[in-house]
């Protein structure tokens, strides 16, 4: 929008801008800009002829809103911008041309690095230019529902001057100190050179005003509104050394590498970024002279115990180099060792004795860490430990001395004591022949490494830890158990008269008739058991009989289980079972004549009989021409002489009847 004074002179419709992607550049070639920073420049161009006037012309463009991530102004996400230039009456009278900036502002600045940016402008008329920081203007608002109103995101028309400056967050920011910091970044009023060291990370709105003077008279003010991005930049090369710790001396940080018991030390070079490293070498101060090693990782041989300084130099004699400092401490050797003592045949604690030594002298070992191999640990010098299980156990000891040197040793202990007492279950047994018994070996400690020998008293043996044995004969049996450890330790126990096996009867019976049906449901059961003094018969209908031989009538058809339980004089029992199929016989009779005259005598045709167990029934009646006259699936349904019992009467004659049952 072009204003004459505060009135709209004309509204210009701009064509699409020429857009250029601006690549981030920094003045220090030894720093790398982080990725993800993107800025575009759009240039709008138009030509307009204006008559000279005693009032100013103002060309303005307004748009909302700024980035929410801006650091130095209040509510940036709801604050827009006004880009404007004023053609004063004085400038009109002399046909003045406004200055133009020579360089695009840097889109990224590295925190902690010197900024030295030429923000100068060129004036075609050779007028005097004066530079200063100033406040950018607001413009528009966050209203997206009505974007063209004065508070909308794109006011149309733009608002007339005067314009309101943005509000800086104060302290520490202000129009003259837009990036904060102390000392602050400044601009040279004569040259436009911006210098300083930005220390605060963030995005900063910055305004630079160029005032144009001719013969001491102000002709115009050109205001540039832009954004500085201050971020952390990575050096192109960083010298780094893998260290145990660090120490500061002579104002420098030294990476400390400790070597214990050796004078040949290898130092790992952890420097980065390697694509920028063209040369690297080491220097070590040994016996009063510097020794150079041209390797990426340095291996240096030192004269003996002591402390030695060195340095790693990257890209020497170039702008993008770096140096890291190292201190090598060569300490006396340390050796871990221990002994142990325990009763190999009796379960109990193992006593461990530390035998470790350090060249740093007596008493220099200050830390012990034991690992007993089953999760057990200790942190004392001479511990004792009781293993919960036998086996081969790897024991490790790590010792550390006052120089932080450490050493580790590991030994294997064969821990296989035999149980103090052999314990088995059951403690006693009194059962019936045949007797199947599970012998649970509850003795501890014991595992598969041990030799086990069972004798069951009937000639049977086993080498299992917890076996199962079947006694086929009656009698009283003595059990013995022997356990031998892998180290040859042995223990045994005899369990006298431990097992008593009583005689058992043999159940059995026969029955007659062999085929049982619904019409012959009575069965005679004849006992065939041996050595029985008591009998019990159990039938499916709940009947229980106690005689040796019984007679039973089955009330139902189908499979019927009969159970016989017989008892020996010893109290032992045996059981016999039989499944008897009671066959559901089917007997069905059909009449050969009937008279459906409704005189109350023989008026219906229906079959009769026993249909126990019948699931499917189908009856059909046909005339002599093969026509279906009657059909039924119900054995109780009667035929009344009519077609399907509802149609016309069937004439007297001969009919075919088919009955199917399943």
XYZ file of C-alpha atoms in Angstrom:
662
model
C 0.000 0.000 0.000
C 1.264 3.532 -0.897
C 0.241 6.291 1.497
C 0.282 10.070 0.839
C 0.679 11.363 4.337
C -1.705 9.069 6.220
C -4.147 8.606 3.336
C -4.106 5.749 0.866
C -2.672 6.896 -2.440
C -2.820 3.534 -4.224
C -2.790 -0.187 -3.584
C -0.327 -2.229 -5.612
C -0.876 -5.880 -6.478
C 2.525 -7.539 -6.392
C 3.586 -10.339 -8.684
C 5.099 -13.555 -7.321
C 8.514 -12.871 -5.805
C 11.847 -14.147 -7.003
C 12.780 -16.657 -4.285
C 16.368 -17.563 -3.477
C 17.495 -20.180 -0.960
C 20.162 -18.682 1.295
C 22.863 -21.119 2.370
C 24.287 -20.670 5.870
C 27.813 -19.349 5.910
C 30.136 -18.581 8.782
C 33.335 -16.597 8.695
C 35.365 -19.160 10.651
C 36.407 -21.998 8.293
C 37.189 -24.192 11.295
C 33.555 -24.462 12.399
C 30.738 -26.561 10.942
C 27.178 -25.231 10.790
C 24.657 -27.676 12.297
C 22.088 -29.109 9.852
C 18.436 -28.073 9.624
C 18.883 -24.296 9.235
C 16.950 -22.995 6.220
C 16.233 -19.414 5.063
C 14.747 -18.118 1.807
C 14.830 -14.584 0.357
C 11.875 -13.287 -1.648
C 12.303 -10.097 -3.769
C 9.171 -8.193 -4.879
C 9.690 -5.603 -7.666
C 7.321 -2.925 -9.001
C 7.575 0.500 -10.702
C 5.406 3.484 -9.687
C 5.644 7.161 -10.718
C 4.634 9.656 -8.007
C 4.160 13.448 -8.331
C 6.316 15.601 -6.087
C 4.591 16.655 -2.883
C 5.149 18.609 0.290
C 4.050 15.479 2.171
C 5.847 12.170 2.547
C 4.962 9.104 0.561
C 5.143 5.841 2.552
C 5.299 2.413 0.923
C 4.348 -0.359 3.401
C 3.785 -4.112 3.483
C 2.483 -5.842 6.630
C 2.303 -9.491 7.534
C 1.823 -11.599 10.678
C 3.275 -13.491 12.403
C 6.892 -14.020 13.494
C 8.463 -17.319 14.624
C 7.328 -18.599 18.012
C 10.949 -19.537 18.746
C 12.202 -15.931 18.753
C 14.012 -15.234 22.008
C 14.147 -11.465 22.535
C 10.659 -9.964 21.943
C 7.347 -10.343 23.756
C 4.796 -12.832 22.340
C 6.569 -13.286 18.972
C 4.015 -15.778 17.643
C 1.300 -13.095 17.732
C 3.418 -10.153 16.530
C 3.777 -9.334 12.831
C 6.099 -7.069 10.858
C 5.861 -3.855 8.841
C 8.331 -3.413 5.991
C 8.277 0.271 5.002
C 10.202 3.089 3.292
C 9.415 6.825 3.543
C 9.976 9.249 0.622
C 10.346 12.571 2.429
C 9.570 15.927 0.702
C 13.301 16.726 0.847
C 14.152 13.480 -0.933
C 11.491 14.187 -3.560
C 12.812 17.658 -4.331
C 16.311 16.402 -5.136
C 15.197 13.137 -6.764
C 17.077 11.209 -4.087
C 17.809 7.519 -4.383
C 17.723 5.524 -1.140
C 20.743 3.436 -0.161
C 20.730 -0.345 -0.556
C 22.425 -2.898 1.690
C 25.444 -4.621 0.239
C 25.193 -8.019 1.955
C 22.505 -10.415 3.115
C 22.646 -10.852 6.907
C 24.217 -14.106 8.114
C 21.463 -16.608 8.869
C 23.514 -18.392 11.511
C 26.040 -17.148 14.056
C 28.200 -19.463 16.148
C 27.895 -18.887 19.891
C 31.152 -17.930 21.539
C 32.776 -16.995 18.224
C 33.644 -13.506 16.977
C 31.076 -11.955 14.677
C 32.504 -9.520 12.136
C 29.772 -8.732 9.604
C 29.733 -5.878 7.109
C 26.212 -4.419 7.279
C 27.110 -1.413 5.132
C 24.949 0.042 2.379
C 25.730 1.862 -0.890
C 24.088 5.173 -1.808
C 24.003 6.022 -5.561
C 24.117 9.761 -4.750
C 27.128 9.500 -2.465
C 25.197 10.820 0.551
C 26.427 10.371 4.110
C 25.139 7.185 5.782
C 24.834 6.687 9.557
C 24.159 3.209 11.017
C 22.499 2.201 14.314
C 20.513 -0.615 15.889
C 16.790 0.237 16.034
C 13.462 -1.424 16.819
C 11.619 -3.248 14.012
C 7.926 -2.394 13.565
C 4.859 -4.476 14.381
C 2.252 -5.194 11.719
C -0.986 -7.159 11.481
C -2.185 -9.625 14.090
C -2.981 -13.301 14.701
C -6.608 -13.191 13.436
C -6.849 -15.935 10.788
C -10.642 -15.899 10.581
C -10.643 -12.325 9.192
C -7.145 -12.067 7.707
C -7.584 -8.683 5.950
C -8.752 -6.611 8.937
C -6.147 -4.447 10.751
C -5.551 -7.243 13.310
C -5.548 -9.984 10.665
C -2.561 -11.934 9.468
C -2.487 -10.035 6.141
C -4.109 -6.555 6.513
C -5.616 -5.314 3.242
C -5.102 -2.436 2.872
C -2.019 -2.061 5.037
C -2.248 0.358 7.949
C -0.903 3.924 7.548
C 2.015 5.350 9.534
C 3.096 5.954 12.238
C 4.029 2.363 13.131
C 4.505 0.759 16.567
C 7.879 -0.831 17.409
C 8.053 -4.403 18.767
C 8.383 -4.856 22.545
C 11.740 -6.252 23.623
C 12.022 -8.443 26.714
C 13.880 -6.167 29.086
C 16.263 -6.957 30.627
C 18.475 -8.039 29.005
C 17.217 -7.142 25.514
C 16.529 -3.729 23.971
C 16.532 -2.130 20.477
C 20.167 -1.077 20.992
C 21.170 -4.440 22.523
C 18.967 -6.921 20.653
C 21.129 -9.979 21.422
C 21.832 -9.294 25.105
C 25.210 -10.205 26.457
C 27.880 -8.230 28.232
C 29.795 -6.862 26.436
C 27.064 -6.437 23.850
C 27.249 -6.832 20.092
C 27.653 -3.379 18.499
C 27.383 -1.699 15.097
C 29.847 0.938 13.909
C 27.776 4.070 13.063
C 30.176 5.091 10.277
C 30.887 1.746 8.579
C 27.939 -0.469 9.540
C 30.334 -3.171 10.768
C 28.665 -5.424 13.388
C 31.159 -6.897 15.855
C 31.111 -8.796 19.140
C 30.862 -12.287 20.606
C 27.277 -13.556 21.010
C 27.001 -15.832 24.041
C 23.269 -16.575 24.263
C 21.733 -19.279 22.082
C 18.464 -18.457 20.357
C 16.715 -16.559 17.566
C 16.886 -12.787 17.772
C 14.917 -10.084 15.948
C 17.356 -7.299 14.991
C 16.700 -3.928 13.374
C 19.345 -1.827 11.593
C 18.508 1.736 10.526
C 20.557 3.624 7.914
C 19.993 7.393 8.031
C 20.852 9.250 4.811
C 22.161 12.848 5.068
C 23.046 15.411 2.384
C 24.705 18.583 3.510
C 23.556 17.834 7.054
C 19.910 17.416 6.071
C 18.135 14.058 6.719
C 16.732 12.729 3.473
C 15.581 9.197 4.421
C 15.790 6.364 6.950
C 16.126 2.812 5.634
C 15.087 0.215 8.241
C 16.087 -3.421 7.849
C 14.207 -6.050 9.929
C 15.961 -9.420 10.086
C 16.599 -12.425 12.350
C 19.888 -13.739 13.749
C 20.122 -17.472 14.637
C 22.755 -18.051 17.323
C 23.595 -21.737 17.709
C 26.357 -24.058 18.801
C 28.707 -24.812 15.910
C 30.894 -27.882 15.859
C 34.614 -27.464 15.225
C 35.805 -29.098 12.038
C 38.438 -30.985 14.027
C 38.568 -31.845 17.731
C 41.633 -33.460 19.249
C 40.496 -36.034 21.803
C 42.208 -38.813 23.738
C 40.633 -41.831 25.459
C 41.468 -41.206 29.100
C 40.993 -42.632 32.597
C 40.414 -39.164 34.072
C 41.453 -35.536 33.547
C 43.579 -33.059 35.462
C 44.145 -29.311 35.032
C 47.686 -27.969 35.239
C 49.389 -24.908 33.761
C 45.914 -23.743 32.779
C 45.418 -26.713 30.444
C 43.263 -29.820 30.715
C 45.333 -33.002 30.508
C 43.823 -36.387 29.656
C 45.253 -38.821 32.199
C 46.186 -42.339 31.039
C 47.280 -44.776 33.736
C 49.552 -47.760 33.032
C 50.105 -50.404 35.682
C 53.108 -52.712 35.598
C 54.142 -51.884 32.036
C 56.311 -49.236 30.424
C 54.911 -49.721 26.924
C 51.691 -47.741 26.722
C 49.217 -47.435 23.850
C 47.071 -44.291 23.774
C 43.857 -44.287 21.726
C 43.239 -41.313 19.458
C 39.499 -40.449 19.672
C 39.723 -37.262 17.593
C 36.964 -36.179 15.222
C 35.812 -35.082 12.593
C 38.216 -37.275 10.710
C 37.268 -36.091 7.210
C 38.859 -32.736 8.099
C 41.996 -34.182 9.715
C 44.869 -34.068 7.238
C 47.757 -34.678 9.618
C 48.163 -35.920 13.186
C 51.189 -36.662 15.313
C 52.184 -37.071 18.986
C 54.927 -35.520 21.092
C 56.090 -36.921 24.457
C 58.566 -35.334 26.876
C 60.881 -38.198 27.900
C 64.238 -37.864 29.668
C 64.361 -34.115 29.076
C 63.623 -34.244 25.328
C 60.564 -34.324 23.064
C 59.962 -37.586 21.212
C 57.692 -37.524 18.123
C 55.442 -40.427 17.058
C 53.741 -40.238 13.661
C 50.873 -42.669 14.302
C 47.114 -42.294 14.740
C 47.207 -44.271 18.007
C 50.466 -43.786 19.852
C 52.481 -46.646 21.356
C 55.252 -45.201 23.491
C 57.945 -46.957 25.559
C 58.746 -45.134 28.791
C 61.868 -45.538 30.939
C 60.102 -46.607 34.132
C 57.690 -45.706 36.902
C 56.791 -42.015 36.809
C 54.626 -39.323 35.194
C 55.142 -38.191 31.590
C 53.497 -35.392 29.575
C 52.620 -35.407 25.895
C 50.372 -33.833 23.315
C 48.358 -34.824 20.237
C 48.526 -32.247 17.432
C 46.029 -32.155 14.550
C 46.562 -30.204 11.316
C 49.663 -28.357 12.560
C 50.379 -24.869 11.149
C 46.850 -24.509 9.725
C 43.862 -22.403 10.741
C 41.786 -25.501 11.519
C 43.987 -27.408 13.907
C 43.601 -28.577 17.483
C 45.752 -29.969 20.267
C 44.984 -32.338 23.156
C 47.280 -32.858 26.120
C 48.012 -36.162 27.850
C 49.644 -37.188 31.118
C 50.848 -40.801 31.329
C 51.229 -42.261 34.808
C 53.314 -45.450 34.963
C 52.604 -47.259 38.242
C 54.177 -50.391 39.764
C 52.600 -53.744 38.907
C 49.827 -55.326 40.942
C 49.109 -59.074 41.029
C 45.969 -60.790 42.292
C 46.289 -64.171 44.014
C 44.484 -66.170 46.683
C 44.296 -69.564 48.344
C 41.412 -71.455 49.943
C 40.854 -74.205 52.475
C 37.880 -76.444 53.286
C 36.972 -79.998 54.355
C 36.459 -81.773 51.046
C 34.125 -84.406 52.526
C 31.998 -82.385 54.943
C 29.617 -79.627 53.904
C 30.718 -76.333 55.418
C 32.279 -72.924 54.697
C 35.262 -72.384 52.401
C 37.894 -70.058 53.868
C 39.571 -67.759 51.309
C 42.945 -66.103 51.963
C 44.180 -63.115 49.916
C 47.766 -63.484 48.645
C 47.781 -60.456 46.308
C 50.770 -58.097 46.043
C 51.399 -54.583 44.707
C 54.656 -52.908 43.762
C 53.334 -49.788 45.472
C 54.330 -51.397 48.761
C 52.797 -53.181 51.756
C 49.317 -51.993 52.649
C 48.801 -50.362 49.260
C 45.978 -52.740 48.269
C 42.824 -51.049 49.490
C 39.981 -52.837 47.731
C 38.967 -56.489 47.326
C 36.055 -57.769 45.280
C 35.225 -61.486 45.438
C 32.826 -63.317 43.132
C 32.131 -66.874 44.307
C 30.449 -68.001 41.097
C 26.851 -68.535 42.270
C 25.827 -64.951 42.834
C 27.669 -64.760 46.143
C 30.069 -61.842 46.601
C 32.234 -60.281 49.287
C 34.254 -57.086 49.664
C 36.598 -58.011 52.533
C 40.164 -59.252 52.312
C 39.772 -62.800 53.671
C 36.148 -63.965 53.456
C 34.480 -67.317 54.031
C 31.606 -68.628 51.950
C 29.305 -71.639 52.174
C 28.077 -72.946 48.825
C 24.397 -73.919 48.721
C 25.010 -76.505 45.973
C 27.899 -78.815 45.103
C 29.790 -78.381 41.848
C 32.777 -76.808 40.122
C 32.729 -73.123 41.081
C 34.812 -70.397 39.390
C 35.991 -67.915 42.023
C 37.408 -64.551 40.935
C 39.233 -61.924 42.989
C 39.787 -58.339 41.813
C 42.142 -56.167 43.869
C 42.794 -52.419 43.561
C 45.639 -50.421 45.077
C 46.137 -46.777 46.003
C 47.167 -45.960 42.408
C 43.785 -47.266 41.152
C 45.645 -50.132 39.500
C 43.684 -53.371 39.560
C 44.217 -57.036 38.742
C 41.942 -60.071 38.579
C 42.555 -63.789 38.979
C 40.177 -66.743 38.745
C 40.432 -70.260 40.194
C 38.078 -73.227 40.085
C 37.024 -74.939 43.322
C 35.784 -78.541 43.300
C 33.158 -78.477 46.027
C 31.628 -81.956 46.477
C 31.074 -82.799 50.162
C 28.876 -85.767 50.993
C 25.699 -85.325 53.063
C 26.127 -85.567 56.810
C 22.960 -87.670 56.977
C 21.201 -89.624 54.247
C 17.489 -88.908 54.290
C 14.914 -90.680 52.141
C 11.165 -90.672 51.780
C 8.985 -92.575 52.577
C 10.300 -93.062 56.085
C 8.439 -96.421 56.258
C 6.091 -98.310 53.943
C 3.383 -100.890 54.617
C 1.576 -101.734 51.383
C 0.059 -104.338 49.168
C 1.609 -106.571 46.544
C 2.739 -105.461 43.935
C 4.097 -102.334 45.638
C 5.350 -99.470 43.424
C 7.347 -97.057 45.599
C 9.061 -93.763 44.727
C 12.174 -93.318 46.873
C 12.810 -89.569 47.203
C 16.436 -88.865 48.121
C 16.266 -85.759 50.337
C 19.966 -85.805 51.241
C 21.988 -82.607 50.671
C 24.327 -81.659 49.114
C 24.004 -84.008 46.165
C 23.671 -83.817 42.350
C 24.232 -85.850 39.170
C 28.018 -85.739 39.646
C 27.763 -88.166 42.591
C 27.767 -91.978 42.320
C 24.527 -93.340 43.820
C 23.843 -96.995 44.717
C 20.511 -98.282 46.016
C 19.772 -101.832 47.164
C 16.064 -102.549 47.713
C 16.323 -105.863 49.615
C 14.684 -108.006 46.934
C 17.685 -108.157 44.626
C 16.790 -104.920 42.854
C 19.255 -101.993 42.579
C 19.397 -98.477 41.092
C 21.927 -95.707 40.403
C 19.369 -92.908 40.163
C 19.262 -90.165 42.783
C 15.533 -90.736 43.424
C 14.366 -94.013 41.817
C 11.043 -95.860 41.589
C 10.995 -99.593 42.440
C 8.236 -102.241 42.183
C 8.116 -105.050 44.780
C 6.537 -108.111 43.167
C 6.906 -110.372 46.218
C 5.571 -110.115 49.764
C 7.789 -109.742 52.782
C 9.836 -107.299 54.877
C 12.730 -105.578 53.084
C 15.813 -103.654 54.248
C 17.000 -100.692 52.101
C 20.593 -99.461 51.732
C 21.838 -96.236 50.095
C 25.454 -95.341 49.283
C 26.700 -91.932 48.035
C 30.238 -91.298 46.673
C 31.354 -87.773 45.719
C 33.513 -86.994 42.644
C 36.383 -86.470 45.081
C 36.000 -89.997 46.524
C 34.235 -89.086 49.766
C 31.680 -91.770 50.717
C 28.740 -92.178 53.060
C 26.098 -94.909 53.337
C 23.084 -95.802 55.444
C 21.071 -99.010 55.939
C 17.340 -98.632 56.549
C 16.392 -101.845 58.329
C 12.957 -103.449 57.799
C 11.944 -100.310 55.946
C 9.443 -101.851 53.508
C 6.586 -104.265 54.362
C 4.665 -105.771 51.415
C 1.456 -107.682 52.243
C -0.164 -110.343 49.990
C -3.026 -109.297 47.745
C -5.980 -111.262 46.307
C -6.672 -111.644 42.603
C -10.087 -110.403 41.497
C -12.023 -112.021 38.625
C -15.473 -113.169 37.568
C -17.557 -114.502 34.676
C -21.174 -113.872 33.733
C -24.020 -115.641 31.909
C -25.741 -115.271 29.508
C -22.919 -113.881 27.376
C -25.415 -111.779 25.349
C -27.700 -109.562 27.404
C -30.707 -107.791 25.915
C -33.715 -105.731 26.872
C -35.772 -108.906 26.819
C -33.222 -110.953 28.773
C -31.766 -108.410 31.256
C -31.032 -110.822 34.139
C -27.374 -111.925 34.462
C -25.658 -114.392 36.807
C -22.157 -113.348 37.996
C -19.813 -116.142 39.132
C -16.776 -115.324 41.305
C -13.409 -116.515 39.963
C -11.143 -114.568 42.374
C -8.288 -116.088 44.391
C -7.330 -115.677 48.058
C -10.370 -113.498 48.770
C -12.256 -113.401 52.064
C -14.567 -110.501 51.223
C -16.482 -109.510 48.085
C -18.171 -106.338 46.905
C -20.090 -105.919 43.642
C -20.965 -102.453 42.289
C -23.625 -102.007 39.578
C -24.489 -98.884 37.520
C -27.914 -98.506 39.114
C -26.298 -98.101 42.565
C -26.866 -101.671 43.713
C -24.099 -103.125 45.948
C -23.828 -106.872 46.627
C -21.491 -108.649 49.097
C -21.916 -112.332 48.171
C -19.324 -114.238 46.132
C -21.870 -115.016 43.383
C -24.717 -112.659 42.542
C -27.635 -112.272 40.124
C -28.518 -108.814 38.790
C -31.246 -107.494 36.480
C -30.256 -104.438 34.405
C -33.054 -101.857 34.189
C -31.546 -99.991 31.209
C -29.988 -100.824 27.895
C -26.528 -99.747 26.737
C -23.001 -100.288 28.092
C -23.068 -101.188 31.805
C -19.880 -101.371 33.941
C -19.782 -103.983 36.682
C -17.032 -103.705 39.331
C -15.853 -106.471 41.685
C -13.643 -105.578 44.667
C -12.194 -108.483 46.672
C -10.266 -108.299 49.955
C -7.452 -110.532 51.230
C -7.091 -111.567 54.837
C -4.172 -109.071 54.979
C -6.547 -106.233 54.150
C -5.198 -105.781 50.625
C -7.692 -105.506 47.811
C -7.911 -106.087 44.081
C -10.448 -104.943 41.530
C -11.899 -106.474 38.354
C -14.189 -104.736 35.885
C -16.366 -105.759 32.962
C -18.391 -103.781 30.425
C -21.669 -105.477 29.511
C -23.688 -104.303 26.534
C -27.413 -104.624 27.229
C -28.810 -104.752 23.694
C -31.991 -102.717 23.099
C -34.046 -105.309 20.995
C -36.673 -103.822 18.668
C -40.025 -105.652 18.114
C -42.604 -103.895 15.994
C -45.936 -105.312 14.655
C -48.237 -103.979 11.957
C -51.947 -104.934 11.496
C -52.965 -106.244 8.082
C -56.462 -104.640 7.961
C -58.615 -101.892 9.503
C -62.073 -100.341 8.871
C -62.081 -96.519 9.083
C -65.906 -96.187 9.319
C -65.921 -94.385 12.665
C -67.987 -97.073 14.449
C -65.508 -97.051 17.288
C -64.042 -100.399 16.377
C -60.764 -100.770 14.457
C -61.051 -97.224 12.997
C -57.286 -96.416 12.870
C -54.160 -98.033 11.481
C -51.103 -97.998 13.822
C -48.202 -100.325 14.557
C -47.235 -101.511 18.042
C -44.225 -103.057 19.780
C -41.045 -102.315 21.732
C -38.884 -99.541 20.316
C -36.250 -99.121 23.060
C -33.320 -97.077 21.800
C -34.939 -96.160 18.475
C -33.774 -92.702 17.386
C -35.223 -92.458 13.865
C -38.673 -93.750 12.775
C -40.226 -93.492 9.289
C -43.534 -95.027 8.135
C -45.014 -94.710 4.609
C -48.211 -96.135 3.041
C -48.545 -96.470 -0.755
C -51.479 -97.437 -3.043
C -51.108 -99.931 -5.877
C -50.203 -97.138 -8.343
C -47.199 -96.113 -6.236
C -48.812 -92.970 -4.862
C -47.805 -91.924 -1.332
C -51.001 -91.875 0.740
C -49.621 -91.394 4.265
C -46.250 -90.576 5.868
C -45.243 -90.232 9.528
C -42.079 -89.896 11.628
C -43.891 -90.550 14.921
C -44.478 -94.193 15.913
C -47.527 -93.133 17.944
C -49.258 -91.352 15.059
C -52.320 -93.189 13.567
C -53.690 -93.279 9.988
C -57.422 -92.530 9.692
C -57.824 -93.743 6.109
C -57.603 -90.313 4.502
C -54.738 -88.967 2.417
C -52.253 -87.578 4.977
C -55.150 -87.818 7.498
C -56.805 -84.682 6.048
C -57.609 -85.347 2.358
C -60.011 -87.597 0.544
C -60.856 -91.038 1.880
C -58.808 -93.850 0.420
C -60.938 -96.517 -1.272
C -60.998 -100.049 0.127
C -58.149 -102.123 -1.240
C -54.640 -103.399 -0.690
C -51.909 -100.945 0.363
C -48.157 -101.322 0.860
C -46.794 -100.274 4.291
C -43.049 -99.607 4.795
C -41.668 -99.013 8.342
C -37.986 -98.058 8.849
C -36.331 -97.755 12.282
C -32.787 -96.948 13.427
